[in-house]
Coordinates of C-alpha atoms in Angstrom, one line a residue:
M770 CA 70.2 14.7 -47.7
K771 CA 67.3 15.6 -45.3
Q772 CA 64.8 13.1 -44.1
S773 CA 61.9 13.6 -41.6
T774 CA 59.8 11.2 -39.6
D775 CA 57.5 11.4 -36.5
F776 CA 59.5 8.9 -34.4
L777 CA 63.2 8.3 -34.8
V778 CA 64.3 5.1 -33.0
I779 CA 68.0 4.6 -32.7
G780 CA 68.5 0.8 -32.1
S781 CA 66.7 -2.4 -32.9
G782 CA 66.7 -4.4 -29.7
I783 CA 63.8 -5.3 -27.5
S784 CA 63.1 -1.8 -26.2
G785 CA 63.3 0.0 -29.6
L786 CA 61.2 -2.6 -31.4
S787 CA 58.6 -2.7 -28.6
F788 CA 58.3 1.1 -28.6
A789 CA 58.2 1.3 -32.4
I790 CA 55.3 -1.2 -32.7
K791 CA 53.2 1.0 -30.3
A792 CA 54.3 4.4 -31.7
A793 CA 53.2 3.3 -35.2
Q794 CA 49.7 3.7 -33.9
L795 CA 50.4 7.5 -33.7
G796 CA 52.6 8.2 -36.6
R797 CA 55.5 7.2 -38.9
V798 CA 58.4 5.4 -37.3
T799 CA 62.0 5.2 -38.6
I800 CA 64.3 2.7 -36.9
I801 CA 68.0 3.0 -37.6
T802 CA 70.4 0.2 -36.7
K803 CA 74.1 0.0 -37.0
K804 CA 74.3 -3.3 -38.8
A805 CA 71.6 -5.9 -39.5
R806 CA 68.4 -5.5 -37.5
V807 CA 69.2 -8.7 -35.5
D808 CA 72.7 -7.6 -34.5
T809 CA 71.6 -6.6 -30.9
A810 CA 72.3 -7.6 -27.4
T811 CA 68.7 -8.8 -27.1
N812 CA 69.4 -11.4 -29.7
L813 CA 72.2 -12.8 -27.6
A814 CA 70.3 -12.9 -24.3
Q815 CA 70.1 -16.5 -23.0
G816 CA 68.6 -16.5 -19.6
G817 CA 65.2 -14.9 -19.9
I818 CA 62.9 -12.1 -18.6
A819 CA 62.0 -11.8 -14.9
A820 CA 58.4 -11.3 -13.8
V821 CA 55.9 -12.5 -11.1
L822 CA 54.1 -15.2 -13.0
S823 CA 53.5 -17.9 -10.3
P824 CA 51.3 -18.1 -7.2
D825 CA 54.4 -19.1 -5.4
D826 CA 55.9 -15.6 -6.1
S827 CA 54.8 -12.1 -5.2
F828 CA 55.5 -8.5 -6.2
A829 CA 56.9 -7.9 -2.7
L830 CA 59.5 -10.7 -3.2
H831 CA 60.6 -9.5 -6.6
I832 CA 60.8 -5.9 -5.3
E833 CA 62.8 -7.1 -2.3
D834 CA 65.2 -9.1 -4.4
T835 CA 65.8 -6.1 -6.8
L836 CA 66.4 -3.7 -3.9
R837 CA 68.8 -6.1 -2.3
S838 CA 70.8 -6.6 -5.5
G839 CA 70.9 -2.8 -6.1
A840 CA 73.0 -2.2 -3.0
G841 CA 70.8 0.7 -1.7
L842 CA 70.7 2.8 -4.8
C843 CA 67.6 1.5 -6.5
H844 CA 64.7 4.0 -6.7
E845 CA 62.0 2.1 -5.0
D846 CA 59.2 3.8 -6.9
I847 CA 60.8 2.7 -10.2
V848 CA 61.3 -0.8 -8.9
R849 CA 57.7 -1.0 -7.9
L850 CA 56.6 0.4 -11.3
V851 CA 58.6 -2.1 -13.3
V852 CA 57.8 -5.2 -11.2
E853 CA 54.1 -4.5 -11.0
N854 CA 53.9 -4.0 -14.8
G855 CA 55.9 -7.1 -15.5
P856 CA 53.1 -9.7 -15.9
A857 CA 51.2 -7.5 -18.3
R858 CA 54.2 -6.9 -20.5
I859 CA 55.0 -10.7 -20.6
E860 CA 51.4 -11.3 -21.7
E861 CA 51.8 -8.7 -24.4
L862 CA 54.9 -10.3 -25.8
I863 CA 53.1 -13.6 -26.0
R864 CA 50.2 -11.9 -27.9
L865 CA 52.8 -10.5 -30.3
G866 CA 54.0 -14.0 -31.0
V867 CA 56.9 -14.6 -28.6
Q868 CA 56.9 -18.3 -27.6
F869 CA 58.2 -18.9 -24.1
Q870 CA 58.8 -22.4 -22.8
S871 CA 55.8 -24.1 -21.2
E872 CA 55.8 -26.7 -18.5
A873 CA 56.0 -30.2 -20.0
N874 CA 53.1 -31.6 -18.0
D875 CA 50.9 -28.4 -18.3
P876 CA 51.2 -26.3 -21.5
S877 CA 49.0 -23.6 -19.9
H878 CA 51.8 -22.7 -17.4
L879 CA 55.2 -21.2 -18.3
D880 CA 58.3 -23.1 -17.3
L881 CA 59.9 -20.6 -14.9
G882 CA 63.6 -20.6 -14.2
K883 CA 65.6 -19.3 -11.2
E884 CA 68.8 -17.3 -11.3
G885 CA 71.2 -15.7 -8.8
G886 CA 69.7 -13.2 -6.4
H887 CA 66.1 -14.4 -7.0
S888 CA 64.1 -15.9 -4.1
A889 CA 61.6 -17.6 -6.4
R890 CA 61.3 -19.1 -9.9
R891 CA 60.2 -16.2 -12.1
I892 CA 62.3 -16.3 -15.2
A893 CA 60.2 -16.8 -18.4
H894 CA 62.5 -18.3 -21.0
A895 CA 62.8 -20.0 -24.3
M896 CA 65.4 -22.5 -23.2
D897 CA 68.7 -20.6 -23.7
L898 CA 67.5 -18.7 -26.8
T899 CA 65.1 -16.3 -25.1
G900 CA 66.5 -13.1 -26.6
R901 CA 66.5 -14.5 -30.1
K902 CA 62.9 -15.6 -29.8
I903 CA 61.8 -12.2 -28.5
E904 CA 63.7 -10.5 -31.3
E905 CA 62.2 -12.7 -33.9
G906 CA 58.7 -12.2 -32.6
L907 CA 59.0 -8.4 -32.5
L908 CA 60.8 -8.1 -35.9
A909 CA 57.9 -10.1 -37.5
Q910 CA 55.5 -7.5 -36.2
V911 CA 57.7 -4.6 -37.4
A912 CA 58.0 -6.1 -40.9
A913 CA 54.2 -6.4 -41.2
N914 CA 53.6 -2.7 -40.3
P915 CA 53.7 -0.3 -43.2
R916 CA 54.2 2.7 -40.9
I917 CA 57.6 1.4 -39.7
T918 CA 60.7 1.7 -41.8
V919 CA 63.9 -0.1 -40.7
L920 CA 67.2 1.2 -42.0
E921 CA 70.0 -1.2 -41.6
N922 CA 73.7 -0.2 -41.7
H923 CA 72.9 3.3 -40.5
L924 CA 74.9 4.7 -37.6
A925 CA 73.9 7.8 -35.6
V926 CA 76.7 10.3 -35.3
D927 CA 75.2 13.0 -33.1
L928 CA 71.9 14.3 -31.9
L929 CA 70.3 17.5 -33.3
V930 CA 69.5 19.8 -30.4
S931 CA 68.2 23.3 -30.5
S932 CA 71.1 24.9 -28.8
K933 CA 73.6 23.5 -31.4
T934 CA 71.4 24.2 -34.5
G935 CA 70.6 27.8 -33.8
T936 CA 66.9 26.9 -33.4
P937 CA 65.1 29.1 -30.8
Y938 CA 64.1 27.2 -27.7
Q939 CA 62.9 28.4 -24.3
P940 CA 63.8 25.9 -21.5
H941 CA 60.8 25.0 -19.3
D942 CA 59.8 22.5 -16.7
S943 CA 62.7 20.1 -16.2
F944 CA 63.9 20.4 -19.8
S945 CA 67.1 22.3 -20.7
D946 CA 67.1 21.8 -24.5
Q947 CA 65.1 20.2 -27.3
C948 CA 66.0 17.3 -29.5
L949 CA 65.2 17.6 -33.2
G950 CA 66.6 14.3 -34.5
A951 CA 70.1 13.1 -35.4
Y952 CA 72.8 13.1 -38.0
V953 CA 73.0 9.6 -39.4
F954 CA 75.9 7.9 -41.3
D955 CA 74.8 5.6 -44.2
R956 CA 77.3 2.8 -44.7
E957 CA 76.2 2.2 -48.3
T958 CA 76.8 5.7 -49.5
G959 CA 79.3 6.9 -47.0
G960 CA 77.3 10.1 -46.6
I961 CA 75.8 11.7 -43.5
D962 CA 72.1 12.5 -43.7
T963 CA 70.0 14.8 -41.5
Y964 CA 67.1 13.0 -39.9
Q965 CA 64.6 15.2 -38.2
A966 CA 61.9 13.8 -35.9
K967 CA 59.3 15.0 -33.4
V968 CA 60.4 12.3 -31.0
T969 CA 63.9 10.7 -30.8
V970 CA 64.5 7.5 -28.9
L971 CA 67.9 6.2 -27.8
C972 CA 68.0 2.5 -27.3
T973 CA 71.5 1.7 -28.6
G974 CA 72.4 -0.9 -26.0
G975 CA 75.4 -1.0 -23.7
T976 CA 79.1 -0.2 -23.4
G977 CA 80.8 -3.7 -23.3
K978 CA 83.3 -2.9 -26.1
V979 CA 84.9 -0.3 -23.9
Y980 CA 86.5 -3.3 -22.2
L981 CA 89.0 -5.9 -23.7
Y982 CA 86.9 -8.9 -22.6
T983 CA 83.1 -8.7 -22.9
T984 CA 80.0 -10.8 -23.5
N985 CA 78.5 -8.0 -25.7
P986 CA 78.2 -8.0 -29.5
D987 CA 80.5 -5.7 -31.5
I988 CA 77.8 -3.0 -31.7
A989 CA 78.0 -2.2 -27.9
T990 CA 80.1 0.9 -28.1
G991 CA 78.0 3.1 -25.8
D992 CA 76.8 5.3 -28.7
G993 CA 73.6 6.5 -27.1
I994 CA 75.3 7.5 -23.8
A995 CA 78.0 9.3 -25.6
M996 CA 75.7 11.2 -28.0
A997 CA 73.3 12.1 -25.1
Y998 CA 76.1 13.4 -23.0
R999 CA 77.5 15.5 -25.8
A1000 CA 74.1 16.9 -26.4
G1001 CA 73.8 18.0 -22.8
A1002 CA 71.8 15.2 -21.3
K1003 CA 72.5 14.0 -17.8
V1004 CA 74.2 10.6 -17.4
G1005 CA 74.6 8.7 -14.2
N1006 CA 76.0 5.7 -12.3
L1007 CA 78.5 4.8 -15.0
E1008 CA 80.9 3.4 -12.5
F1009 CA 78.5 0.4 -12.1
V1010 CA 79.7 -1.9 -14.8
Q1011 CA 78.4 -5.4 -14.3
F1012 CA 80.9 -8.2 -15.1
H1013 CA 79.1 -11.4 -15.9
P1014 CA 80.8 -14.1 -13.8
T1015 CA 80.7 -16.9 -16.4
C1016 CA 82.0 -16.1 -19.9
L1017 CA 83.3 -19.2 -21.7
Y1018 CA 87.1 -19.3 -21.4
H1019 CA 88.5 -20.7 -24.7
P1020 CA 91.0 -19.4 -27.2
Q1021 CA 88.6 -19.8 -30.2
V1022 CA 85.8 -17.9 -28.6
K1023 CA 85.8 -14.2 -27.5
N1024 CA 82.4 -13.5 -26.0
F1025 CA 80.2 -16.5 -25.5
L1026 CA 78.1 -16.3 -22.4
I1027 CA 77.4 -19.2 -20.1
S1028 CA 73.9 -18.2 -18.8
E1029 CA 73.3 -17.6 -15.1
A1030 CA 70.5 -20.1 -15.5
V1031 CA 73.1 -22.9 -15.4
R1032 CA 73.8 -21.9 -11.8
G1033 CA 70.1 -21.6 -11.3
E1034 CA 69.7 -25.2 -12.3
G1035 CA 72.3 -26.4 -9.8
G1036 CA 75.7 -25.5 -11.4
R1037 CA 78.6 -25.1 -9.0
L1038 CA 81.7 -23.0 -9.4
I1039 CA 84.8 -25.0 -8.6
D1040 CA 88.6 -24.5 -8.9
K1041 CA 90.9 -26.7 -10.9
H1042 CA 91.1 -29.2 -8.0
G1043 CA 87.3 -29.6 -8.1
Q1044 CA 86.8 -27.6 -4.8
A1045 CA 83.7 -25.5 -4.6
F1046 CA 84.4 -22.0 -3.3
M1047 CA 81.4 -19.7 -3.3
H1048 CA 80.3 -20.7 0.2
K1049 CA 83.5 -18.8 1.4
Y1050 CA 82.1 -15.5 0.0
D1051 CA 78.4 -15.5 0.5
A1052 CA 75.7 -17.5 2.3
R1053 CA 73.8 -17.8 -0.9
G1054 CA 76.7 -19.7 -2.4
D1055 CA 76.5 -20.1 -6.2
L1056 CA 73.2 -18.2 -6.3
A1057 CA 74.7 -15.0 -4.9
T1058 CA 74.3 -11.8 -7.0
R1059 CA 76.6 -11.2 -10.0
D1060 CA 78.8 -8.6 -8.2
T1061 CA 79.6 -11.0 -5.4
V1062 CA 80.2 -14.0 -7.7
A1063 CA 82.4 -12.0 -10.1
R1064 CA 84.6 -10.7 -7.3
A1065 CA 84.8 -14.2 -5.8
I1066 CA 86.1 -15.6 -9.1
D1067 CA 88.5 -12.7 -9.5
S1068 CA 89.8 -13.3 -6.0
E1069 CA 90.2 -17.1 -6.6
M1070 CA 92.1 -16.5 -9.9
K1071 CA 94.4 -13.9 -8.3
A1072 CA 95.2 -16.2 -5.4
S1073 CA 95.8 -19.3 -7.5
G1074 CA 97.3 -17.6 -10.6
D1075 CA 95.0 -19.7 -12.7
D1076 CA 93.5 -18.3 -16.0
C1077 CA 90.0 -19.4 -15.2
V1078 CA 87.7 -21.3 -12.8
Y1079 CA 85.1 -24.0 -13.8
L1080 CA 81.3 -24.3 -13.8
D1081 CA 80.2 -27.9 -13.0
I1082 CA 76.7 -29.2 -13.6
T1083 CA 77.6 -32.7 -14.4
H1084 CA 75.4 -34.0 -11.6
Q1085 CA 72.4 -33.2 -13.7
P1086 CA 71.1 -35.8 -16.2
A1087 CA 72.6 -35.4 -19.7
E1088 CA 69.1 -35.4 -21.3
F1089 CA 68.0 -32.5 -19.0
L1090 CA 71.1 -30.4 -19.9
Q1091 CA 70.8 -31.0 -23.6
K1092 CA 67.1 -30.0 -23.5
R1093 CA 67.4 -27.0 -21.1
F1094 CA 70.6 -25.6 -22.6
P1095 CA 70.8 -26.7 -26.2
T1096 CA 72.8 -23.7 -27.4
I1097 CA 75.3 -23.8 -24.6
Y1098 CA 75.6 -27.6 -24.9
Q1099 CA 76.2 -27.5 -28.7
K1100 CA 78.7 -24.6 -28.5
C1101 CA 80.7 -26.2 -25.8
L1102 CA 80.6 -29.6 -27.6
S1103 CA 81.9 -27.9 -30.8
L1104 CA 85.0 -26.8 -28.8
G1105 CA 85.5 -30.3 -27.3
I1106 CA 83.8 -29.6 -24.0
D1107 CA 81.0 -32.0 -23.0
M1108 CA 79.2 -30.1 -20.2
T1109 CA 77.3 -33.3 -19.3
T1110 CA 80.6 -35.0 -18.2
E1111 CA 83.1 -32.2 -17.5
P1112 CA 83.1 -28.7 -16.1
I1113 CA 83.0 -25.6 -18.3
P1114 CA 86.0 -23.2 -18.0
V1115 CA 84.8 -19.7 -17.3
V1116 CA 86.0 -16.2 -16.5
P1117 CA 84.2 -12.9 -15.7
A1118 CA 83.7 -10.4 -18.6
A1119 CA 82.2 -7.0 -19.0
H1120 CA 78.5 -7.6 -19.5
Y1121 CA 76.0 -4.8 -18.6
M1122 CA 76.0 -1.1 -17.9
C1123 CA 73.8 -0.4 -14.9
G1124 CA 74.1 3.4 -15.4
G1125 CA 73.3 5.4 -18.5
V1126 CA 71.3 8.4 -19.7
V1127 CA 69.2 9.6 -16.7
T1128 CA 65.5 9.4 -17.3
D1129 CA 62.3 9.8 -15.4
S1130 CA 59.5 7.2 -15.0
W1131 CA 58.3 7.9 -18.5
G1132 CA 61.7 7.4 -20.1
R1133 CA 62.2 11.1 -20.7
T1134 CA 65.6 12.7 -20.5
N1135 CA 66.3 16.3 -19.5
I1136 CA 66.2 17.2 -23.2
E1137 CA 62.7 17.7 -24.5
N1138 CA 61.5 15.0 -27.0
L1139 CA 64.5 12.8 -26.3
F1140 CA 63.8 9.5 -24.6
A1141 CA 66.1 6.7 -23.6
F1142 CA 65.5 3.2 -22.4
G1143 CA 67.0 -0.3 -22.4
E1144 CA 70.6 -0.6 -21.4
T1145 CA 71.3 3.0 -22.7
A1146 CA 69.2 4.4 -19.8
C1147 CA 69.7 4.9 -16.1
T1148 CA 66.1 4.6 -14.9
G1149 CA 66.7 4.0 -11.2
L1150 CA 65.8 0.3 -11.4
H1151 CA 69.2 -1.3 -11.2
G1152 CA 71.0 0.8 -8.6
G1153 CA 74.5 -0.4 -8.0
N1154 CA 74.0 -3.9 -9.4
R1155 CA 71.4 -5.3 -11.8
L1156 CA 69.4 -8.3 -10.7
A1157 CA 69.6 -11.1 -13.3
S1158 CA 66.9 -11.0 -16.1
N1159 CA 65.6 -7.6 -15.0
S1160 CA 67.1 -6.0 -18.1
L1161 CA 64.6 -7.3 -20.7
L1162 CA 61.8 -6.5 -18.2
E1163 CA 62.9 -2.9 -17.8
A1164 CA 63.2 -2.6 -21.6
V1165 CA 59.6 -3.6 -22.3
V1166 CA 58.1 -1.7 -19.3
F1167 CA 59.9 1.6 -20.2
A1168 CA 59.0 1.2 -23.9
H1169 CA 55.4 1.1 -22.8
Q1170 CA 55.8 4.0 -20.4
A1171 CA 57.4 6.1 -23.2
F1172 CA 54.5 5.2 -25.5
L1173 CA 51.9 6.3 -23.0
E1174 CA 53.7 9.6 -22.5
C1175 CA 54.0 10.2 -26.3
E1176 CA 50.3 9.3 -26.7
R1177 CA 49.4 11.9 -24.1
E1178 CA 51.6 14.5 -25.9
W1179 CA 50.7 13.5 -29.4
P1180 CA 47.9 16.0 -30.1
E1181 CA 50.4 18.9 -29.6
L1182 CA 53.4 17.1 -31.1
R1183 CA 51.5 16.2 -34.3
K1184 CA 50.7 19.9 -34.9
A1185 CA 54.3 21.1 -34.2
A1186 CA 56.3 22.0 -37.3
L1187 CA 59.9 20.7 -37.6
P1188 CA 62.3 23.7 -37.8
E1189 CA 64.9 24.1 -40.5
V1190 CA 68.3 22.8 -39.5
A1191 CA 71.6 22.8 -41.3
E1192 CA 72.8 19.7 -43.1
W1193 CA 76.1 18.0 -42.2
F1194 CA 79.1 19.9 -43.4
A1195 CA 82.5 18.1 -43.5
G1196 CA 84.5 21.3 -44.1
S1197 CA 88.2 20.6 -45.0
A1198 CA 88.2 17.1 -43.5
Q1199 CA 90.5 14.6 -45.3
R1200 CA 90.0 10.9 -46.0
I1201 CA 91.8 8.9 -43.3
E1202 CA 94.6 6.9 -45.0
E1203 CA 96.1 5.0 -42.0
N1204 CA 93.6 2.9 -40.1
V1205 CA 96.2 2.3 -37.4
L1206 CA 95.3 5.8 -36.1
V1207 CA 91.9 4.3 -35.1
S1208 CA 92.9 0.7 -34.2
H1209 CA 95.8 1.7 -31.9
N1210 CA 93.7 4.0 -29.9
W1211 CA 90.8 1.5 -29.8
D1212 CA 93.1 -1.2 -28.4
Q1213 CA 94.7 1.2 -25.9
I1214 CA 91.4 2.3 -24.5
R1215 CA 90.1 -1.3 -24.0
R1216 CA 93.3 -2.6 -22.4
L1217 CA 93.5 0.4 -20.1
M1218 CA 89.8 -0.1 -19.0
W1219 CA 90.3 -3.8 -18.4
N1220 CA 93.5 -3.5 -16.4
Y1221 CA 92.7 -0.3 -14.5
V1222 CA 88.9 0.0 -14.2
G1223 CA 87.8 -3.7 -13.8
I1224 CA 86.2 -5.7 -11.1
V1225 CA 88.5 -4.4 -8.3
R1226 CA 89.8 -0.8 -8.5
T1227 CA 92.3 1.3 -6.7
E1228 CA 92.6 5.1 -6.5
K1229 CA 96.1 4.9 -8.0
R1230 CA 95.0 3.0 -11.0
L1231 CA 92.0 5.3 -11.5
A1232 CA 94.2 8.3 -11.4
L1233 CA 96.6 6.8 -13.9
V1234 CA 94.0 5.8 -16.4
E1235 CA 92.3 9.2 -16.1
E1236 CA 95.5 10.9 -17.1
R1237 CA 96.2 8.4 -19.9
L1238 CA 92.7 8.6 -21.3
R1239 CA 92.8 12.4 -21.4
V1240 CA 95.6 12.3 -24.0
I1241 CA 93.8 9.6 -26.0
V1242 CA 90.4 11.5 -25.9
D1243 CA 92.1 14.7 -27.1
E1244 CA 93.7 12.8 -30.0
V1245 CA 90.5 11.1 -31.0
N1246 CA 88.6 14.4 -31.0
Q1247 CA 91.3 15.8 -33.2
H1248 CA 90.8 12.9 -35.6
Y1249 CA 87.1 13.6 -35.6
H1250 CA 87.7 17.1 -36.8
D1251 CA 90.5 16.3 -39.2
Y1252 CA 89.2 13.3 -41.1
I1253 CA 86.1 12.3 -43.0
L1254 CA 84.0 10.1 -40.8
T1255 CA 84.0 6.3 -41.0
P1256 CA 82.0 3.9 -38.9
D1257 CA 85.2 2.9 -37.0
L1258 CA 86.0 6.5 -36.2
I1259 CA 82.5 7.2 -35.0
E1260 CA 82.6 4.2 -32.7
L1261 CA 86.1 5.1 -31.5
R1262 CA 84.9 8.6 -30.5
N1263 CA 82.1 7.1 -28.6
I1264 CA 84.1 4.5 -26.6
A1265 CA 86.6 7.1 -25.8
Q1266 CA 83.9 9.4 -24.5
V1267 CA 82.2 6.6 -22.5
A1268 CA 85.5 5.3 -21.0
E1269 CA 86.3 8.8 -19.8
L1270 CA 82.8 9.1 -18.2
I1271 CA 83.1 5.7 -16.5
V1272 CA 86.4 6.7 -15.0
R1273 CA 85.1 10.1 -13.8
C1274 CA 82.2 8.4 -12.1
A1275 CA 84.5 5.9 -10.5
C1276 CA 86.8 8.6 -9.2
L1277 CA 83.9 10.5 -7.6
R1278 CA 82.5 7.5 -5.6
K1279 CA 84.8 7.1 -2.5
E1280 CA 83.3 3.8 -1.3
S1281 CA 82.6 0.3 -2.3
R1282 CA 79.1 -0.5 -3.3
G1283 CA 77.5 -3.0 -5.6
L1284 CA 79.7 -3.3 -8.7
H1285 CA 82.1 -0.6 -7.7
Y1286 CA 84.8 -2.0 -5.4
L1287 CA 87.5 0.4 -4.4
V1288 CA 90.3 -1.1 -2.4
E1289 CA 91.0 2.0 -0.3
F1290 CA 87.4 2.3 0.7
P1291 CA 86.2 -1.3 1.0
L1292 CA 82.9 -0.6 2.8
P1293 CA 79.7 1.3 1.7
D1294 CA 79.4 4.9 3.0
D1295 CA 75.7 5.5 3.4
E1296 CA 76.2 8.9 5.0
H1297 CA 77.9 10.4 1.9
W1298 CA 77.3 8.1 -1.0
K1299 CA 73.9 6.5 -0.8
K1300 CA 73.0 8.5 -3.9
D1301 CA 73.4 8.5 -7.7
T1302 CA 76.5 9.8 -9.4
I1303 CA 75.4 12.4 -12.0
L1304 CA 77.5 13.9 -14.8
R1305 CA 76.5 16.6 -17.2
R1306 CA 78.5 18.4 -19.9
S1307 CA 79.2 22.0 -19.1
E1308 CA 79.2 24.7 -21.7
G1309 CA 82.2 24.7 -23.9
E1310 CA 83.5 21.1 -24.2
P1311 CA 85.9 19.9 -23.0
G1312 CA 84.3 21.1 -19.8
Q1313 CA 82.8 18.9 -17.2
S1314 CA 80.3 19.2 -14.4
D1315 CA 80.4 16.3 -11.9
S1316 CA 78.0 15.9 -9.0
A1317 CA 76.0 13.4 -7.0
N1318 CA 72.3 13.5 -6.4

């Protein structure tokens, strides 16, 4: 079945919803989301959104903190753009109904938190439910807008681009191809529909499910990055996988995050003997950036042989902790851990992809009419390591940037006719009868990535995983051609693609910088590697074109 719309938004997190609300001023918007509209990483975000909102803070300080965290790879013009637009975007969220926490003694001022790597209090939050409150506020606006359609349980399979649909296109400016929409799997019918659009937006979230242990929701299978790469878009800096230092360690819980704000409010990392250890690794102690803290915990666990370390905030009053961290407090208590009287067991887990689909300052990719933002994108803001709570900020700023660009281009876009493209054809594909073909490869990929491409890497392990992944990727691609598609097979194809791309980026970068720590090259090499790692699919997959800009 063929469908058409003006704007096709793939993903229903903060960036996609923010853009959709604005784009509806120009035309019809269709949002597709893999599961329910609230099943997003945004909904799970605890800490908050960073912006300069106090006279005790400044743009210069926020810019400096971001650049320092990014380990020399941040694009300073992008950092300045995002930071300086931050306050206006926070005010906009408030106007849209998002309720951030105010100071108890002055409701006219926001209660600002502080997190690792920040030199001032600048985190707007809703206690430890910030993401949920943002998602609720934006979804309410979307539901009230008749020009926005939300299709739940719809999963994008691949992008429609001119070069693959036989549609004439003349490359121009910085664009190498043109996006015309996407093929979309409908979970209800099991069919694949053709959605054509004048503008397509990728905001599918991150890649955490590529790893065995992650704080991410189950939807985080790198779909946007994989689809964009297959379509010919540039992807970059995929070696920079941020491992959150403090994921709850408990056999009954697989991905519950203990917010960085706990350390921001005085929490200390200790070993099983109660000894604090962060001072051995960084002068900032427990408020060091995430890359440093994650490697410190990894080092402590390897040295001791222990399964976890502990986060202790018992010196704070119980009433304060219950009010400031109600979700974390209740979750821990349900598992028999009272954070007011005992430390919380924690381990690092895959958390955030700092790289992604390469974009310019307007969120545009190198494929015309294809935008990317949120965790799917590599905008130049994060560099080699994202500063805490800059992710939600980046999402709303680039959603606004993309809207401004679309608004400028809309007079021409509105007049342009959508070309005819072929509908999905399954050919002689058979129904898959043995799900073990999917589940076994899925498990293999995630274990290989955790064991070989984790917090600390070696050239030997990277070479081994590259060789083993090649066999798995070939097998998965064969499944894709042989069998009728299912959601699991679509996601498996994407995590296999993204895992391969992460490894290729990691193999290219012969240094240690930010989140990429390579034992054989323990220091940064500014002369050769103070630059982005860029990959782009060459003609005739499986080809590859790896470079650094």
